Amino acid sequence: MTQHTRLDQTPIPFIDLAAQKRRMGAAVDDAVLRVLAHGQYCMGPEVFAFERALAEFGGARHALSCASGTDALLLVLMAKGIGPGDAVICPTFTFCATAEVAALLGATPVLADVDAATFNLDPKSVERAIATAKKAGLKPKAIIPVDLFGLSADHDAIGAIARAENLFILDDAAQAFGANYKGRRLGTCGLATATSFFPAKPLGAYGDGGAVLTDDDDLIDVLKSLRVHGQGTDKYDTVRIGLTGRLDTVQAAVLIEKLKIFPDEIAARDAVAARYAAGLSDVATVPFVPDGYQSVWAQYTIRLAPGRRDALGVALKSQGIPTAIYYPKPLHKQTAYARFPIAEGGLPVSERLADEVISLPMHPYLDAPTQDRIIGAVRAALRG
Ligand SMILES: *Cc1c(COP(=O)(O)O)cnc(C)c1O
């Protein structure tokens, strides 16, 4: 008889920013100290250097850094004059910020369903949401596709609907900056791409931050103005209603260093995802990545038969393995969003996903032995 070895129950982090910090050594500390030395805390040289690097990385003509991913979305809708009477189509299976920005401006978010395999906007539901908006007397103006969990939305299909209906696309790539869609990085799908540098996102700062990427020369000028209170030709000339929407110079300095290792981190995330898929695809529905797409794996989200995921979460927690539910409620079931219209035919896929999904630890520094511990624990819990 073999001796039973005690299970390793050392807590595993869901995202390991400390491992990333160790890898970068003194590079970030030195970058921050340089900002403290020159003292240009707002709009210092690092902000503009970061914007140039970001535009190049995303393949866009322009990048505008700002205070958060939410501000990135908001600034674009403000620049386009979105307001009362306008409908903005977005998925219901997303983080609230996607719809929040439309509602903040007095416009109406109209919620559409997602595809069960990719978790991203279902083009047919987008068409139904546009019809819903028109019947309600609203003017459809924009679609905000979300690239959920790091995987690009079906931008060709959604872009075709937008062109046919004369709407603009604002890509919510808060979870997916760096992802590849049919041979190019996100940053040029639609009029503008918004992203977030919240610390837990694939490219995270040490605080809040965000950016807009666009090829549109006129839009970038308006965004620059809106970011600093609608500034005109100089500081004392105010030509539109704007925000305090700047990215701190310290965060730009951190992000310049993190962007340098980001391609390597994306490859490491992909290897972690491949290992999960190999270890779990016979016991759970693992994420689907269509041909020609590369995810940046903001989350590694599996699906289980209804009623099974809570027990899995409890079993893993008792072994020091954290999980998360993104998202337990689609937006149309949230108190603040329940009053907004939903696409004709309802949102059944999102409702089902909200009961079936569970996300496992995912970051570029998840080593093979630790991951095998997670895979073993998931298998044991699902088979037991
Ligand atoms: C994180 C996130 C945002 C908002 O980003 P913040 O930087 O936190 O404001 C918007 N949309 C989605 C899909 C997100 O995941």
Short mmCIF file of C-alpha atoms and ligand atoms in Angstrom, two decimals:
data_model
loop_
_atom_site.label_atom_id
_atom_site.label_comp_id
_atom_site.label_asym_id
_atom_site.label_seq_id
_atom_site.Cartn_x
_atom_site.Cartn_y
_atom_site.Cartn_z
CA MET A 1 0.00 0.00 0.00
CA THR A 2 1.28 3.43 -0.85
CA GLN A 3 1.69 6.08 1.83
CA HIS A 4 -0.79 8.98 1.51
CA THR A 5 1.13 12.24 1.11
CA ARG A 6 -0.55 15.27 2.64
CA LEU A 7 -2.12 17.52 -0.02
CA ASP A 8 -0.24 20.77 -0.63
CA GLN A 9 -2.65 23.49 0.48
CA THR A 10 -0.38 26.55 0.20
CA PRO A 11 -2.57 29.46 -0.99
CA ILE A 12 -2.23 30.11 -4.73
CA PRO A 13 -2.78 33.71 -5.92
CA PHE A 14 -5.52 34.29 -8.51
CA ILE A 15 -3.20 36.78 -10.25
CA ASP A 16 0.45 37.01 -9.15
CA LEU A 17 1.61 40.62 -9.53
CA ALA A 18 4.43 39.99 -7.03
CA ALA A 19 6.01 37.43 -9.39
CA GLN A 20 5.87 39.99 -12.21
CA LYS A 21 7.49 42.59 -9.95
CA ARG A 22 10.33 40.20 -9.09
CA ARG A 23 10.90 39.52 -12.77
CA MET A 24 11.15 43.21 -13.63
CA GLY A 25 13.77 43.79 -10.91
CA ALA A 26 14.65 47.46 -10.39
CA ALA A 27 13.32 48.62 -13.79
CA VAL A 28 9.96 49.86 -12.47
CA ASP A 29 11.39 51.33 -9.27
CA ASP A 30 13.95 53.28 -11.30
CA ALA A 31 11.29 54.49 -13.74
CA VAL A 32 9.12 55.78 -10.88
CA LEU A 33 12.10 57.46 -9.21
CA ARG A 34 12.90 59.28 -12.46
CA VAL A 35 9.40 60.82 -12.37
CA LEU A 36 9.82 61.84 -8.72
CA ALA A 37 13.14 63.46 -9.71
CA HIS A 38 11.82 65.51 -12.65
CA GLY A 39 8.55 66.31 -10.88
CA GLN A 40 6.18 66.54 -13.88
CA TYR A 41 3.50 64.43 -12.21
CA CYS A 42 0.79 65.30 -14.72
CA MET A 43 1.43 65.09 -18.48
CA GLY A 44 5.16 64.50 -17.99
CA PRO A 45 7.34 63.14 -20.81
CA GLU A 46 6.58 59.51 -19.90
CA VAL A 47 2.90 60.06 -20.78
CA PHE A 48 3.74 60.97 -24.36
CA ALA A 49 6.43 58.29 -24.69
CA PHE A 50 3.93 55.69 -23.48
CA GLU A 51 1.27 56.89 -25.91
CA ARG A 52 3.69 56.52 -28.83
CA ALA A 53 4.66 53.00 -27.73
CA LEU A 54 1.02 52.05 -27.21
CA ALA A 55 -0.12 53.29 -30.63
CA GLU A 56 2.69 51.34 -32.26
CA PHE A 57 1.86 48.20 -30.28
CA GLY A 58 -1.83 48.35 -31.21
CA GLY A 59 -1.14 49.31 -34.82
CA ALA A 60 -3.17 52.54 -34.59
CA ARG A 61 -2.20 56.07 -35.71
CA HIS A 62 -3.00 57.57 -32.30
CA ALA A 63 -3.20 56.57 -28.66
CA LEU A 64 -4.56 58.83 -25.94
CA SER A 65 -3.86 57.79 -22.36
CA CYS A 66 -6.45 58.59 -19.70
CA ALA A 67 -7.43 57.98 -16.09
CA SER A 68 -9.28 54.67 -16.46
CA GLY A 69 -10.83 52.26 -18.92
CA THR A 70 -14.22 53.72 -18.07
CA ASP A 71 -13.00 57.22 -18.96
CA ALA A 72 -11.62 55.85 -22.24
CA LEU A 73 -15.10 54.61 -23.19
CA LEU A 74 -16.78 57.75 -21.88
CA LEU A 75 -14.44 60.15 -23.70
CA VAL A 76 -15.24 58.56 -27.07
CA LEU A 77 -19.00 58.71 -26.51
CA MET A 78 -18.65 62.35 -25.37
CA ALA A 79 -16.58 63.19 -28.44
CA LYS A 80 -19.32 61.74 -30.64
CA GLY A 81 -22.01 63.75 -28.86
CA ILE A 82 -23.93 60.72 -27.57
CA GLY A 83 -26.85 61.76 -25.37
CA PRO A 84 -30.58 61.48 -24.65
CA GLY A 85 -32.57 59.69 -27.37
CA ASP A 86 -29.54 57.76 -28.60
CA ALA A 87 -29.26 53.97 -28.28
CA VAL A 88 -25.92 52.29 -27.69
CA ILE A 89 -25.91 48.53 -28.26
CA CYS A 90 -23.77 46.49 -25.88
CA PRO A 91 -23.61 42.95 -24.50
CA THR A 92 -25.39 42.11 -21.25
CA PHE A 93 -22.68 39.60 -20.28
CA THR A 94 -19.94 42.09 -19.36
CA PHE A 95 -18.61 44.35 -16.62
CA CYS A 96 -21.03 47.21 -15.89
CA ALA A 97 -18.69 49.95 -17.19
CA THR A 98 -19.53 49.02 -20.81
CA ALA A 99 -23.16 50.14 -20.45
CA GLU A 100 -22.53 52.66 -17.66
CA VAL A 101 -20.87 55.18 -19.98
CA ALA A 102 -23.92 55.34 -22.27
CA ALA A 103 -26.28 55.72 -19.29
CA LEU A 104 -24.09 58.44 -17.72
CA LEU A 105 -24.54 60.57 -20.84
CA GLY A 106 -28.32 60.14 -20.79
CA ALA A 107 -28.29 57.72 -23.71
CA THR A 108 -29.97 54.32 -23.56
CA PRO A 109 -27.87 51.16 -23.46
CA VAL A 110 -29.73 48.41 -25.32
CA LEU A 111 -28.50 45.03 -24.15
CA ALA A 112 -27.77 42.19 -26.56
CA ASP A 113 -26.98 38.52 -26.04
CA VAL A 114 -23.66 36.75 -26.50
CA ASP A 115 -22.49 33.62 -28.24
CA ALA A 116 -22.26 30.57 -25.93
CA ALA A 117 -18.89 29.43 -27.29
CA THR A 118 -16.95 32.73 -27.33
CA PHE A 119 -18.89 34.71 -24.64
CA ASN A 120 -18.82 37.64 -27.08
CA LEU A 121 -21.61 39.61 -28.84
CA ASP A 122 -23.88 37.50 -31.01
CA PRO A 123 -24.32 39.44 -34.30
CA LYS A 124 -27.92 38.20 -34.66
CA SER A 125 -28.80 39.56 -31.24
CA VAL A 126 -27.13 42.87 -32.18
CA GLU A 127 -29.51 43.11 -35.16
CA ARG A 128 -32.46 42.38 -32.86
CA ALA A 129 -31.24 45.02 -30.37
CA ILE A 130 -31.12 47.61 -33.16
CA ALA A 131 -34.71 46.71 -34.09
CA THR A 132 -35.74 46.99 -30.41
CA ALA A 133 -34.15 50.43 -30.18
CA LYS A 134 -35.91 51.71 -33.31
CA LYS A 135 -39.30 50.42 -32.13
CA ALA A 136 -38.76 52.24 -28.83
CA GLY A 137 -38.24 55.49 -30.78
CA LEU A 138 -34.52 55.65 -30.06
CA LYS A 139 -31.79 56.51 -32.57
CA PRO A 140 -29.21 53.69 -32.70
CA LYS A 141 -25.79 55.40 -32.82
CA ALA A 142 -23.10 52.99 -31.67
CA ILE A 143 -22.20 49.40 -30.87
CA ILE A 144 -19.77 48.63 -28.03
CA PRO A 145 -18.53 45.08 -28.60
CA VAL A 146 -16.57 43.71 -25.63
CA ASP A 147 -13.57 41.42 -26.15
CA LEU A 148 -14.45 39.37 -23.09
CA PHE A 149 -11.90 37.52 -20.98
CA GLY A 150 -9.15 38.50 -23.46
CA LEU A 151 -10.70 37.10 -26.66
CA SER A 152 -11.52 39.39 -29.57
CA ALA A 153 -15.17 39.79 -30.54
CA ASP A 154 -16.29 38.89 -34.08
CA HIS A 155 -15.38 42.33 -35.40
CA ASP A 156 -15.94 41.54 -39.08
CA ALA A 157 -19.55 40.48 -38.50
CA ILE A 158 -20.32 43.31 -36.07
CA GLY A 159 -18.53 45.88 -38.23
CA ALA A 160 -20.68 44.84 -41.21
CA ILE A 161 -23.86 45.48 -39.20
CA ALA A 162 -22.50 48.85 -38.06
CA ARG A 163 -21.76 49.90 -41.66
CA ALA A 164 -25.18 48.79 -42.88
CA GLU A 165 -26.91 50.73 -40.09
CA ASN A 166 -24.52 53.72 -40.14
CA LEU A 167 -23.39 53.21 -36.53
CA PHE A 168 -19.89 53.59 -35.13
CA ILE A 169 -17.98 50.88 -33.27
CA LEU A 170 -16.31 51.58 -29.94
CA ASP A 171 -14.35 48.43 -29.11
CA ASP A 172 -14.24 47.72 -25.35
CA ALA A 173 -10.87 45.96 -25.22
CA ALA A 174 -10.42 46.59 -21.47
CA GLN A 175 -9.74 42.88 -20.98
CA ALA A 176 -8.11 42.17 -24.31
CA PHE A 177 -5.46 44.71 -25.21
CA GLY A 178 -2.72 42.74 -26.98
CA ALA A 179 -5.14 40.12 -28.32
CA ASN A 180 -4.82 39.15 -31.95
CA TYR A 181 -7.76 39.21 -34.37
CA LYS A 182 -7.09 37.73 -37.81
CA GLY A 183 -3.47 38.81 -37.99
CA ARG A 184 -3.62 42.17 -36.23
CA ARG A 185 -3.64 43.31 -32.65
CA LEU A 186 -6.79 44.94 -31.29
CA GLY A 187 -6.59 48.72 -31.67
CA THR A 188 -8.08 49.32 -35.10
CA CYS A 189 -11.42 47.48 -35.09
CA GLY A 190 -13.93 50.26 -35.48
CA LEU A 191 -13.73 54.01 -34.88
CA ALA A 192 -11.92 53.65 -31.56
CA THR A 193 -10.64 51.03 -29.12
CA ALA A 194 -10.78 51.59 -25.37
CA THR A 195 -8.61 49.72 -22.90
CA SER A 196 -7.93 49.66 -19.16
CA PHE A 197 -4.74 49.48 -17.14
CA PHE A 198 -6.43 48.49 -13.87
CA PRO A 199 -3.80 46.35 -12.09
CA ALA A 200 -5.58 43.02 -12.70
CA LYS A 201 -5.95 43.51 -16.47
CA PRO A 202 -3.43 41.78 -18.75
CA LEU A 203 -1.48 45.06 -19.13
CA GLY A 204 -1.92 46.66 -15.71
CA ALA A 205 -0.49 49.73 -14.00
CA TYR A 206 0.03 50.20 -10.25
CA GLY A 207 -3.27 52.03 -9.98
CA ASP A 208 -5.95 53.14 -12.41
CA GLY A 209 -5.36 54.02 -16.04
CA GLY A 210 -6.77 53.59 -19.52
CA ALA A 211 -6.33 54.54 -23.17
CA VAL A 212 -8.13 55.12 -26.45
CA LEU A 213 -6.58 54.02 -29.74
CA THR A 214 -7.86 55.41 -33.04
CA ASP A 215 -6.84 56.11 -36.62
CA ASP A 216 -9.13 59.15 -36.75
CA ASP A 217 -7.22 62.48 -36.75
CA ASP A 218 -10.28 64.59 -35.91
CA LEU A 219 -11.39 62.32 -33.08
CA ILE A 220 -7.98 62.39 -31.39
CA ASP A 221 -8.02 66.20 -31.30
CA VAL A 222 -11.42 66.24 -29.59
CA LEU A 223 -10.34 63.51 -27.14
CA LYS A 224 -7.23 65.51 -26.18
CA SER A 225 -9.40 68.50 -25.43
CA LEU A 226 -12.02 66.52 -23.47
CA ARG A 227 -9.31 64.90 -21.35
CA VAL A 228 -8.43 68.33 -19.90
CA HIS A 229 -11.80 69.99 -19.29
CA GLY A 230 -12.56 70.73 -22.93
CA GLN A 231 -9.50 72.91 -23.35
CA GLY A 232 -9.19 74.96 -26.54
CA THR A 233 -6.12 76.68 -27.92
CA ASP A 234 -4.65 77.30 -24.45
CA LYS A 235 -5.21 76.57 -20.78
CA TYR A 236 -7.60 79.51 -20.31
CA ASP A 237 -9.72 78.77 -23.36
CA THR A 238 -12.52 76.24 -22.71
CA VAL A 239 -14.46 75.15 -25.79
CA ARG A 240 -16.40 72.09 -24.57
CA ILE A 241 -17.52 70.32 -21.38
CA GLY A 242 -14.81 67.83 -20.43
CA LEU A 243 -13.21 65.87 -17.59
CA THR A 244 -10.08 65.57 -15.49
CA GLY A 245 -9.16 62.47 -17.44
CA ARG A 246 -5.36 62.33 -17.45
CA LEU A 247 -3.14 59.30 -16.83
CA ASP A 248 -0.61 60.06 -14.02
CA THR A 249 3.00 60.30 -15.20
CA VAL A 250 4.03 57.72 -12.57
CA GLN A 251 1.58 55.20 -14.06
CA ALA A 252 2.85 55.93 -17.59
CA ALA A 253 6.41 55.26 -16.37
CA VAL A 254 5.29 51.91 -14.89
CA LEU A 255 3.40 51.01 -18.06
CA ILE A 256 6.38 51.75 -20.34
CA GLU A 257 8.33 49.08 -18.47
CA LYS A 258 5.45 46.61 -18.40
CA LEU A 259 4.74 47.02 -22.13
CA LYS A 260 8.32 45.85 -22.84
CA ILE A 261 7.64 42.42 -21.33
CA PHE A 262 4.00 42.20 -22.46
CA PRO A 263 4.56 40.15 -25.67
CA ASP A 264 6.50 37.59 -23.64
CA GLU A 265 3.74 37.55 -21.00
CA ILE A 266 1.07 37.00 -23.67
CA ALA A 267 2.99 33.93 -24.89
CA ALA A 268 3.26 32.68 -21.29
CA ARG A 269 -0.49 33.17 -20.74
CA ASP A 270 -1.21 31.21 -23.89
CA ALA A 271 0.97 28.33 -22.65
CA VAL A 272 -0.92 28.30 -19.33
CA ALA A 273 -4.23 28.24 -21.21
CA ALA A 274 -3.04 25.36 -23.41
CA ARG A 275 -2.05 23.37 -20.32
CA TYR A 276 -5.46 23.97 -18.72
CA ALA A 277 -7.21 22.88 -21.92
CA ALA A 278 -5.14 19.68 -22.12
CA GLY A 279 -5.85 18.89 -18.47
CA LEU A 280 -9.53 19.79 -18.24
CA SER A 281 -11.28 19.45 -21.59
CA ASP A 282 -12.72 16.02 -20.72
CA VAL A 283 -14.30 17.21 -17.42
CA ALA A 284 -15.46 20.78 -18.25
CA THR A 285 -16.21 23.02 -21.24
CA VAL A 286 -12.93 24.85 -21.75
CA PRO A 287 -12.70 28.19 -23.63
CA PHE A 288 -13.08 28.17 -27.39
CA VAL A 289 -10.63 30.21 -29.47
CA PRO A 290 -11.71 30.55 -33.13
CA ASP A 291 -9.10 30.06 -35.87
CA GLY A 292 -7.11 33.22 -36.48
CA TYR A 293 -7.63 34.59 -32.95
CA GLN A 294 -5.16 34.77 -30.03
CA SER A 295 -6.55 35.53 -26.60
CA VAL A 296 -4.59 37.37 -23.89
CA TRP A 297 -6.49 35.34 -21.27
CA ALA A 298 -7.62 38.05 -18.88
CA GLN A 299 -9.62 35.19 -17.37
CA TYR A 300 -9.56 31.44 -17.86
CA THR A 301 -13.26 30.67 -17.66
CA ILE A 302 -14.69 27.17 -17.83
CA ARG A 303 -18.34 26.07 -17.99
CA LEU A 304 -19.93 23.31 -15.95
CA ALA A 305 -23.38 21.78 -15.98
CA PRO A 306 -25.87 23.96 -14.05
CA GLY A 307 -25.62 23.56 -10.27
CA ARG A 308 -22.04 22.26 -10.19
CA ARG A 309 -19.81 25.32 -10.02
CA ASP A 310 -20.51 26.42 -6.44
CA ALA A 311 -19.39 23.06 -5.06
CA LEU A 312 -16.24 23.27 -7.20
CA GLY A 313 -15.48 26.76 -5.81
CA VAL A 314 -15.87 25.50 -2.22
CA ALA A 315 -13.72 22.41 -2.82
CA LEU A 316 -10.93 24.45 -4.41
CA LYS A 317 -11.05 27.12 -1.72
CA SER A 318 -10.49 24.51 0.99
CA GLN A 319 -7.25 23.60 -0.82
CA GLY A 320 -5.97 27.17 -1.11
CA ILE A 321 -7.09 27.60 -4.74
CA PRO A 322 -9.10 30.78 -5.45
CA THR A 323 -11.79 31.00 -8.13
CA ALA A 324 -14.02 33.85 -9.32
CA ILE A 325 -17.39 34.17 -11.02
CA TYR A 326 -17.40 36.54 -13.98
CA TYR A 327 -20.29 37.30 -14.11
CA PRO A 328 -22.88 35.96 -11.68
CA LYS A 329 -25.55 38.32 -13.06
CA PRO A 330 -25.85 39.71 -16.58
CA LEU A 331 -26.39 43.48 -16.66
CA HIS A 332 -30.12 43.24 -17.37
CA LYS A 333 -30.52 41.45 -14.01
CA GLN A 334 -28.63 44.18 -12.11
CA THR A 335 -30.68 46.68 -10.09
CA ALA A 336 -29.22 49.70 -11.91
CA TYR A 337 -29.65 48.28 -15.43
CA ALA A 338 -32.90 46.31 -15.23
CA ARG A 339 -34.84 49.30 -16.65
CA PHE A 340 -32.99 49.38 -19.96
CA PRO A 341 -34.34 47.68 -23.10
CA ILE A 342 -33.09 44.25 -24.12
CA ALA A 343 -32.87 42.72 -27.58
CA GLU A 344 -36.06 41.14 -28.91
CA GLY A 345 -36.11 37.44 -28.20
CA GLY A 346 -34.46 37.86 -24.81
CA LEU A 347 -30.95 37.10 -23.56
CA PRO A 348 -31.07 33.36 -22.81
CA VAL A 349 -27.41 32.56 -23.48
CA SER A 350 -26.13 35.20 -21.05
CA GLU A 351 -28.59 34.02 -18.41
CA ARG A 352 -27.36 30.45 -18.80
CA LEU A 353 -23.68 31.44 -18.76
CA ALA A 354 -24.16 33.40 -15.55
CA ASP A 355 -25.13 30.10 -13.87
CA GLU A 356 -22.42 27.96 -15.45
CA VAL A 357 -19.13 29.89 -15.55
CA ILE A 358 -16.24 29.81 -13.11
CA SER A 359 -12.77 31.30 -13.61
CA LEU A 360 -9.51 29.67 -12.49
CA PRO A 361 -6.21 31.34 -11.49
CA MET A 362 -4.57 32.78 -14.64
CA HIS A 363 -1.39 34.83 -15.00
CA PRO A 364 1.89 34.54 -16.93
CA TYR A 365 3.87 33.28 -13.92
CA LEU A 366 1.72 30.24 -13.09
CA ASP A 367 4.34 27.48 -13.08
CA ALA A 368 3.62 23.93 -14.24
CA PRO A 369 3.66 22.23 -10.79
CA THR A 370 1.24 24.80 -9.36
CA GLN A 371 -0.99 24.51 -12.38
CA ASP A 372 -0.96 20.72 -12.13
CA ARG A 373 -2.11 21.09 -8.53
CA ILE A 374 -5.05 23.20 -9.74
CA ILE A 375 -5.89 20.82 -12.57
CA GLY A 376 -5.71 17.82 -10.21
CA ALA A 377 -7.98 19.53 -7.68
CA VAL A 378 -10.55 20.49 -10.35
CA ARG A 379 -10.60 16.95 -11.74
CA ALA A 380 -10.94 15.39 -8.30
CA ALA A 381 -13.78 17.74 -7.34
CA LEU A 382 -15.69 17.21 -10.59
CA ARG A 383 -15.34 13.44 -10.59
CA GLY A 384 -15.99 12.93 -6.87
C1 LIG B 1 -12.25 46.72 -16.44
C2 LIG B 1 -13.26 46.95 -17.49
C3 LIG B 1 -13.69 48.25 -17.83
C4 LIG B 1 -13.34 49.48 -17.04
O1 LIG B 1 -12.01 49.70 -16.80
P1 LIG B 1 -11.56 50.59 -15.54
O2 LIG B 1 -10.14 50.90 -15.84
O3 LIG B 1 -11.73 49.73 -14.34
O4 LIG B 1 -12.41 51.80 -15.51
C5 LIG B 1 -14.57 48.40 -18.89
N1 LIG B 1 -15.02 47.33 -19.57
C6 LIG B 1 -14.64 46.07 -19.27
C7 LIG B 1 -15.16 44.94 -20.09
C8 LIG B 1 -13.77 45.83 -18.20
O5 LIG B 1 -13.42 44.58 -17.90
#
